[in-house]
């Protein structure tokens, strides 16, 4: 007659503990789902919405002189509407600031939208200049574009 394997006194309790642990693991996901659904269906709890940090980003996409005006194309490349401030700076060949003009103040630009900004060209003597369109869109940095300008006598 073949002999049956002996179960030692140590193996039997380990077998019982293993079966108990497997039973708990099998029941755990169901208990978790019930807890979630009962918490969500409670009339006294209020859901808390956590928004990701607002992404603010923008760029001065283009700048050109059109008659006696400077036109600047600003593009909101971020994920939120932003209020922008902008200035046109004119510097001479030595980098000295010779004129400034407010380009925009407090205009809101929607996410993914572009705005054409216009400002009158400041009166300048003949010479070589560099124009800078600087826009603050509320992000961590500013955006700007530059263009060379020559005023002939």
XYZ file of N, CA, C and O in Angstrom:
612
model
N 0.844 -1.162 0.000
C 0.000 0.000 0.000
C 0.893 1.229 0.000
O 1.810 1.326 0.813
N 0.589 2.223 -0.924
C 1.436 3.412 -0.942
C 1.180 4.254 0.294
O 0.057 4.372 0.763
N 2.234 4.858 0.728
C 2.098 5.687 1.934
C 1.744 7.116 1.551
O 2.227 7.660 0.572
N 0.889 7.726 2.318
C 0.493 9.106 2.109
C 1.545 10.020 2.722
O 2.139 9.691 3.749
N 1.777 11.173 2.083
C 2.769 12.087 2.667
C 2.287 12.569 4.027
O 1.101 12.808 4.237
N 3.197 12.641 4.894
C 2.865 13.105 6.241
C 2.806 14.634 6.275
O 3.599 15.298 5.654
N 1.874 15.155 6.979
C 1.785 16.586 7.197
C 2.293 16.846 8.590
O 1.746 16.324 9.556
N 3.322 17.641 8.666
C 3.879 17.925 9.983
C 3.002 18.930 10.697
O 2.164 19.596 10.100
N 3.200 19.047 11.948
C 2.441 19.991 12.752
C 2.740 21.433 12.333
O 1.907 22.311 12.485
N 3.907 21.701 11.760
C 4.273 23.047 11.333
C 3.615 23.404 9.993
O 3.206 24.522 9.778
N 3.488 22.423 9.085
C 2.918 22.687 7.766
C 1.418 22.970 7.827
O 0.906 23.764 7.056
N 0.713 22.337 8.686
C -0.744 22.523 8.757
C -1.112 23.970 9.087
O -1.943 24.559 8.392
N -0.511 24.596 10.097
C -0.864 25.999 10.358
C -0.456 26.919 9.209
O -1.166 27.877 8.890
N 0.668 26.666 8.552
C 1.086 27.487 7.410
C 0.082 27.371 6.268
O -0.217 28.347 5.590
N -0.454 26.190 6.047
C -1.456 25.973 5.031
C -2.735 26.752 5.346
O -3.324 27.384 4.462
N -3.136 26.749 6.591
C -4.332 27.484 7.010
C -4.117 28.983 6.823
O -4.986 29.693 6.330
N -2.944 29.513 7.192
C -2.643 30.940 7.040
C -2.624 31.326 5.567
O -3.164 32.361 5.173
N -2.053 30.472 4.701
C -2.006 30.757 3.267
C -3.404 30.817 2.683
O -3.728 31.718 1.888
N -4.264 29.894 3.064
C -5.646 29.900 2.575
C -6.365 31.153 3.063
O -7.108 31.798 2.314
N -6.142 31.541 4.291
C -6.769 32.739 4.862
C -6.318 33.994 4.109
O -7.127 34.845 3.756
N -5.023 34.102 3.814
C -4.484 35.263 3.089
C -5.061 35.319 1.670
O -5.462 36.379 1.194
N -5.134 34.193 0.995
C -5.715 34.153 -0.355
C -7.185 34.566 -0.329
O -7.659 35.290 -1.215
N -7.917 34.141 0.690
C -9.325 34.529 0.813
C -9.447 36.036 1.025
O -10.318 36.688 0.445
N -8.581 36.617 1.836
C -8.610 38.065 2.048
C -8.290 38.836 0.773
O -8.927 39.835 0.457
N -7.293 38.366 0.039
C -6.928 39.025 -1.218
C -8.062 38.943 -2.234
O -8.307 39.887 -2.982
N -8.772 37.845 -2.254
C -9.892 37.693 -3.183
C -11.038 38.626 -2.809
O -11.747 39.132 -3.674
N -11.234 38.884 -1.539
C -12.323 39.742 -1.088
C -11.958 41.225 -1.088
O -12.832 42.067 -1.145
N -10.700 41.558 -1.030
C -10.264 42.952 -0.882
C -10.745 43.874 -1.999
O -11.288 44.922 -1.729
N -10.597 43.531 -3.302
C -11.076 44.462 -4.341
C -12.567 44.743 -4.231
O -13.003 45.864 -4.430
N -13.373 43.751 -3.902
C -14.811 43.974 -3.740
C -15.107 44.920 -2.592
O -15.943 45.814 -2.703
N -14.395 44.786 -1.486
C -14.597 45.676 -0.343
C -14.185 47.092 -0.711
O -14.830 48.050 -0.329
N -13.131 47.207 -1.509
C -12.660 48.525 -1.917
C -13.692 49.214 -2.800
O -13.973 50.387 -2.635
N -14.283 48.488 -3.744
C -15.284 49.082 -4.615
C -16.527 49.504 -3.842
O -17.091 50.541 -4.096
N -16.939 48.691 -2.886
C -18.102 49.059 -2.094
C -17.830 50.328 -1.296
O -18.676 51.194 -1.191
N -16.638 50.461 -0.761
C -16.306 51.648 0.019
C -16.305 52.888 -0.868
O -16.804 53.927 -0.489
N -15.790 52.768 -2.071
C -15.764 53.912 -2.975
C -17.173 54.328 -3.382
O -17.499 55.492 -3.370
N -17.999 53.356 -3.729
C -19.333 53.725 -4.194
C -20.175 54.296 -3.066
O -20.953 55.198 -3.275
N -20.001 53.805 -1.854
C -20.796 54.348 -0.762
C -20.308 55.748 -0.388
O -21.096 56.599 -0.040
N -19.006 56.007 -0.511
C -18.482 57.330 -0.220
C -18.965 58.331 -1.258
O -19.379 59.429 -0.929
N -18.951 57.933 -2.536
C -19.371 58.843 -3.596
C -20.864 59.113 -3.580
O -21.309 60.153 -4.004
N -21.656 58.152 -3.092
C -23.098 58.356 -3.119
C -23.602 59.073 -1.876
O -24.764 59.385 -1.779
N -22.736 59.353 -0.935
C -23.151 60.034 0.280
C -23.584 61.456 -0.048
O -22.907 62.173 -0.763
N -24.701 61.871 0.497
C -25.200 63.214 0.196
C -24.465 64.294 0.981
O -24.550 65.457 0.651
N -23.738 63.923 2.003
C -23.052 64.921 2.820
C -21.657 65.233 2.316
O -21.091 66.243 2.672
N -21.086 64.375 1.501
C -19.728 64.645 1.024
C -19.778 65.551 -0.195
O -20.678 65.469 -1.015
N -18.811 66.436 -0.296
C -18.705 67.318 -1.452
C -17.419 67.001 -2.174
O -16.352 66.926 -1.545
N -17.487 66.774 -3.481
C -16.274 66.458 -4.223
C -15.346 67.665 -4.259
O -15.788 68.804 -4.360
N -14.082 67.392 -4.165
C -13.078 68.447 -4.220
C -12.367 68.331 -5.554
O -11.759 67.314 -5.844
N -12.467 69.355 -6.376
C -11.801 69.365 -7.672
C -10.405 69.938 -7.504
O -10.231 71.008 -6.936
N -9.444 69.200 -7.991
C -8.064 69.662 -7.936
C -7.628 69.942 -9.361
O -7.487 69.035 -10.169
N -7.471 71.210 -9.687
C -7.053 71.600 -11.020
C -5.539 71.545 -11.122
O -4.837 71.894 -10.175
N -5.027 71.107 -12.272
C -3.577 71.167 -12.456
C -3.150 72.623 -12.501
O -3.954 73.499 -12.805
N -1.903 72.910 -12.193
C -1.453 74.305 -12.231
C -1.702 74.888 -13.622
O -1.501 74.236 -14.629
N -2.192 76.117 -13.634
C -2.496 76.780 -14.901
C -1.209 76.998 -15.680
O -0.227 77.481 -15.141
N -1.254 76.623 -16.935
C -0.085 76.821 -17.781
C -0.238 78.135 -18.522
O -1.149 78.305 -19.308
N 0.662 79.050 -18.238
C 0.668 80.341 -18.908
C 1.898 80.402 -19.798
O 3.010 80.229 -19.324
N 1.653 80.634 -21.069
C 2.767 80.731 -21.991
C 2.320 81.563 -23.186
O 1.141 81.572 -23.533
N 3.238 82.261 -23.779
C 2.912 83.086 -24.932
C 4.148 83.429 -25.713
O 5.270 83.182 -25.272
N 3.930 83.998 -26.894
C 5.059 84.392 -27.729
C 4.686 85.581 -28.599
O 3.531 85.734 -28.997
N 5.662 86.416 -28.841
C 5.505 87.460 -29.844
C 5.903 86.785 -31.144
O 7.068 86.479 -31.370
N 4.915 86.506 -31.975
C 5.136 85.706 -33.172
C 5.671 86.519 -34.348
O 6.392 85.993 -35.182
N 5.326 87.821 -34.410
C 5.749 88.629 -35.551
C 5.685 90.103 -35.171
O 4.894 90.496 -34.309
N 6.513 90.903 -35.821
C 6.507 92.352 -35.595
C 6.958 93.013 -36.891
O 7.951 92.583 -37.499
N 6.235 94.063 -37.295
C 6.636 94.791 -38.497
C 6.093 96.210 -38.445
O 5.144 96.520 -37.737
N 6.768 97.071 -39.199
C 6.356 98.470 -39.299
C 5.429 98.570 -40.498
O 5.747 98.107 -41.601
N 4.266 99.180 -40.263
C 3.267 99.332 -41.324
C 2.850 100.795 -41.335
O 2.072 101.227 -40.480
N 3.436 101.547 -42.252
C 3.175 102.988 -42.296
C 3.788 103.658 -41.075
O 4.974 103.523 -40.814
N 2.961 104.368 -40.326
C 3.439 105.036 -39.109
C 3.079 104.251 -37.856
O 3.054 104.794 -36.762
N 2.803 102.961 -38.045
C 2.461 102.090 -36.917
C 3.376 100.885 -36.872
O 3.917 100.458 -37.893
N 3.510 100.353 -35.669
C 4.193 99.079 -35.476
C 3.103 98.078 -35.124
O 2.280 98.327 -34.242
N 3.075 96.950 -35.850
C 2.115 95.889 -35.574
C 2.858 94.695 -35.008
O 3.907 94.310 -35.514
N 2.287 94.151 -33.944
C 2.882 93.004 -33.260
C 1.827 91.920 -33.178
O 0.687 92.179 -32.787
N 2.202 90.689 -33.530
C 1.296 89.558 -33.406
C 1.701 88.774 -32.162
O 2.801 88.228 -32.094
N 0.800 88.769 -31.170
C 1.031 88.014 -29.934
C 0.167 86.763 -29.984
O -1.010 86.814 -30.354
N 0.756 85.621 -29.575
C 0.045 84.343 -29.572
C 0.079 83.748 -28.165
O 1.150 83.592 -27.591
N -1.093 83.446 -27.606
C -1.184 82.766 -26.310
C -1.025 81.277 -26.583
O -1.929 80.631 -27.100
N 0.119 80.723 -26.234
C 0.394 79.306 -26.475
C 0.149 78.465 -25.234
O 0.454 77.278 -25.226
N -0.399 79.070 -24.189
C -0.664 78.342 -22.953
C -2.042 77.712 -22.940
O -2.757 77.704 -23.938
N -2.419 77.198 -21.763
C -3.702 76.502 -21.603
C -4.740 77.319 -20.855
O -5.775 76.788 -20.472
N -4.461 78.580 -20.618
C -5.397 79.417 -19.889
C -5.397 80.823 -20.481
O -4.404 81.258 -21.049
N -6.518 81.500 -20.345
C -6.593 82.890 -20.795
C -5.686 83.735 -19.913
O -5.577 83.488 -18.717
N -5.017 84.707 -20.512
C -4.111 85.552 -19.747
C -4.340 87.020 -20.070
O -4.736 87.374 -21.175
N -4.084 87.845 -19.083
C -4.130 89.286 -19.253
C -2.698 89.730 -19.548
O -1.772 89.375 -18.809
N -2.514 90.479 -20.622
C -1.152 90.819 -21.046
C -0.871 92.312 -20.911
O -1.767 93.150 -20.980
N 0.404 92.598 -20.694
C 0.943 93.963 -20.687
C 2.095 93.974 -21.675
O 2.881 93.030 -21.719
N 2.200 95.031 -22.471
C 3.273 95.059 -23.448
C 3.794 96.455 -23.701
O 3.090 97.452 -23.497
N 5.044 96.512 -24.135
C 5.700 97.785 -24.388
C 6.571 97.653 -25.626
O 7.201 96.620 -25.863
N 6.606 98.722 -26.402
C 7.525 98.826 -27.524
C 8.709 99.656 -27.048
O 8.525 100.759 -26.527
N 9.914 99.124 -27.211
C 11.137 99.847 -26.839
C 11.949 100.096 -28.109
O 12.068 99.209 -28.950
N 12.495 101.301 -28.205
C 13.345 101.653 -29.335
C 14.721 101.980 -28.774
O 14.860 102.832 -27.893
N 15.744 101.290 -29.296
C 17.129 101.500 -28.836
C 17.984 101.906 -30.031
O 17.792 101.427 -31.140
N 18.955 102.788 -29.742
C 19.845 103.246 -30.816
C 20.975 102.240 -31.029
O 20.997 101.165 -30.418
N 21.936 102.607 -31.893
C 23.051 101.704 -32.222
C 23.878 101.321 -31.000
O 24.490 100.262 -30.968
N 23.920 102.196 -29.990
C 24.702 101.925 -28.782
C 23.904 101.136 -27.740
O 24.397 100.880 -26.642
N 22.657 100.801 -28.063
C 21.820 100.067 -27.120
C 21.099 100.943 -26.114
O 20.442 100.445 -25.204
N 21.225 102.256 -26.291
C 20.551 103.199 -25.383
C 19.066 103.281 -25.717
O 18.692 103.362 -26.890
N 18.247 103.291 -24.691
C 16.806 103.418 -24.861
C 16.481 104.852 -25.267
O 16.794 105.799 -24.543
N 15.862 105.027 -26.452
C 15.558 106.377 -26.938
C 14.058 106.668 -26.937
O 13.659 107.833 -26.968
N 13.212 105.622 -26.920
C 11.764 105.850 -26.896
C 11.052 104.588 -26.425
O 11.562 103.470 -26.598
N 9.899 104.795 -25.815
C 9.029 103.678 -25.424
C 7.586 104.052 -25.736
O 7.243 105.237 -25.805
N 6.770 103.050 -25.930
C 5.333 103.263 -26.149
C 4.594 102.050 -25.592
O 5.061 100.909 -25.736
N 3.458 102.316 -24.962
C 2.651 101.214 -24.435
C 2.020 100.475 -25.608
O 1.334 101.076 -26.442
N 2.257 99.205 -25.654
C 1.755 98.351 -26.729
C 0.372 97.800 -26.383
O -0.539 97.800 -27.208
N 0.226 97.345 -25.160
C -1.044 96.785 -24.693
C -1.044 96.834 -23.173
O 0.006 96.729 -22.540
N -2.241 97.006 -22.609
C -2.336 97.063 -21.151
C -3.624 96.391 -20.707
O -4.718 96.904 -20.951
N -3.496 95.209 -20.087
C -4.644 94.534 -19.505
C -5.602 93.875 -20.474
O -6.726 93.587 -20.108
N -5.201 93.596 -21.686
C -6.079 92.892 -22.630
C -5.997 91.393 -22.329
O -4.922 90.849 -22.120
N -7.153 90.730 -22.311
C -7.191 89.288 -22.063
C -7.189 88.550 -23.393
O -7.977 88.863 -24.286
N -6.287 87.565 -23.486
C -6.166 86.757 -24.696
C -6.471 85.316 -24.306
O -5.838 84.760 -23.408
N -7.448 84.721 -24.965
C -7.854 83.342 -24.666
C -6.772 82.336 -25.010
O -5.898 82.589 -25.848
N -6.841 81.182 -24.368
C -5.881 80.103 -24.629
C -5.919 79.712 -26.101
O -6.989 79.542 -26.681
N -4.745 79.648 -26.717
C -4.646 79.272 -28.122
C -5.029 80.372 -29.103
O -5.043 80.148 -30.304
N -5.311 81.561 -28.627
C -5.742 82.670 -29.480
C -4.577 83.605 -29.790
O -3.586 83.636 -29.075
N -4.737 84.407 -30.839
C -3.732 85.402 -31.222
C -4.381 86.779 -31.230
O -5.582 86.902 -31.469
N -3.580 87.785 -30.963
C -4.049 89.174 -30.997
C -3.050 90.004 -31.791
O -1.842 89.859 -31.610
N -3.570 90.884 -32.638
C -2.717 91.830 -33.350
C -2.724 93.126 -32.546
O -3.782 93.701 -32.293
N -1.562 93.558 -32.134
C -1.417 94.767 -31.325
C -0.799 95.856 -32.197
O 0.149 95.598 -32.951
N -1.325 97.073 -32.088
C -0.809 98.193 -32.884
C -0.460 99.357 -31.980
O -1.170 99.646 -31.026
N 0.627 100.038 -32.341
C 1.041 101.231 -31.616
C 1.656 102.199 -32.632
O 2.282 101.769 -33.611
N 1.459 103.483 -32.386
C 2.041 104.500 -33.277
C 3.562 104.495 -33.121
O 4.089 104.365 -32.017
N 4.239 104.640 -34.237
C 5.697 104.703 -34.221
C 6.124 106.005 -33.560
O 5.653 107.077 -33.937
N 6.995 105.927 -32.553
C 7.470 107.165 -31.918
C 8.287 107.979 -32.927
O 8.932 107.418 -33.810
N 8.269 109.307 -32.802
C 9.074 110.125 -33.720
C 10.566 109.884 -33.468
O 11.018 109.921 -32.320
N 11.296 109.590 -34.543
C 12.722 109.287 -34.426
C 13.523 110.078 -35.450
O 13.064 110.308 -36.576
N 14.723 110.470 -35.056
C 15.650 111.135 -35.974
C 16.225 110.081 -36.920
O 16.205 108.884 -36.614
N 16.753 110.509 -38.074
C 17.378 109.535 -38.969
C 18.483 108.753 -38.238
O 19.200 109.296 -37.409
N 18.564 107.452 -38.546
C 19.575 106.608 -37.916
C 19.153 105.144 -37.921
O 18.124 104.763 -38.472
N 19.993 104.325 -37.291
C 19.733 102.883 -37.182
C 19.236 102.575 -35.769
O 19.853 103.001 -34.790
N 18.147 101.806 -35.697
C 17.528 101.488 -34.412
C 17.182 99.998 -34.350
O 17.115 99.323 -35.378
N 16.932 99.559 -33.148
C 16.395 98.218 -32.926
C 15.106 98.370 -32.139
O 15.083 99.048 -31.103
N 14.033 97.764 -32.663
C 12.737 97.783 -31.993
C 12.585 96.489 -31.203
O 12.907 95.410 -31.703
N 12.079 96.608 -29.986
C 11.792 95.447 -29.146
C 10.325 95.510 -28.722
O 9.897 96.516 -28.152
N 9.578 94.466 -29.024
C 8.203 94.338 -28.534
C 8.270 93.349 -27.372
O 8.580 92.177 -27.572
N 8.023 93.838 -26.168
C 8.141 93.012 -24.961
C 6.744 92.833 -24.372
O 6.035 93.809 -24.140
N 6.352 91.569 -24.122
C 5.022 91.275 -23.586
C 5.155 90.423 -22.327
O 5.867 89.423 -22.311
N 4.458 90.865 -21.278
C 4.363 90.117 -20.018
C 3.000 89.433 -20.014
O 1.966 90.089 -20.013
N 2.996 88.095 -20.037
C 1.747 87.332 -20.081
C 1.426 86.681 -18.744
O 0.513 85.858 -18.647
N 2.175 87.041 -17.690
C 1.909 86.501 -16.367
C 2.598 85.187 -16.083
O 2.352 84.569 -15.048
N 3.461 84.738 -16.963
C 4.189 83.491 -16.760
C 5.487 83.744 -16.017
O 5.708 84.807 -15.433
N 6.349 82.750 -16.053
C 7.623 82.845 -15.347
C 8.618 83.760 -16.055
O 9.603 84.166 -15.467
N 8.386 84.064 -17.322
C 9.303 84.919 -18.075
C 8.489 85.840 -18.978
O 7.269 85.754 -19.025
N 9.180 86.700 -19.681
C 8.555 87.591 -20.659
C 8.823 87.022 -22.046
O 9.705 86.190 -22.224
N 8.082 87.515 -23.021
C 8.367 87.152 -24.403
C 8.632 88.437 -25.179
O 8.087 89.495 -24.833
N 9.475 88.350 -26.184
C 9.842 89.546 -26.941
C 10.243 89.195 -28.356
O 10.552 88.037 -28.662
N 10.222 90.202 -29.200
C 10.735 90.088 -30.561
C 11.502 91.357 -30.852
O 11.253 92.400 -30.240
N 12.448 91.266 -31.753
C 13.210 92.456 -32.115
C 13.251 92.577 -33.628
O 13.144 91.579 -34.344
N 13.417 93.815 -34.071
C 13.508 94.084 -35.515
C 14.409 95.288 -35.707
O 14.392 96.228 -34.905
N 15.196 95.228 -36.763
C 16.074 96.356 -37.113
C 15.261 97.387 -37.883
O 14.346 97.041 -38.642
N 15.592 98.640 -37.669
C 14.881 99.727 -38.337
C 15.901 100.789 -38.751
O 16.776 101.160 -37.974
N 15.777 101.249 -39.984
C 16.623 102.353 -40.448
C 15.719 103.485 -40.880
O 14.822 103.306 -41.696
N 15.969 104.660 -40.296
C 15.228 105.868 -40.688
C 16.198 106.678 -41.539
O 17.259 107.100 -41.057
N 15.851 106.868 -42.818
C 16.723 107.613 -43.733
C 16.401 109.096 -43.678
O 15.264 109.475 -43.429
N 17.430 109.933 -43.909
C 17.198 111.397 -43.896
C 16.357 111.839 -45.064
O 16.193 111.246 -46.034
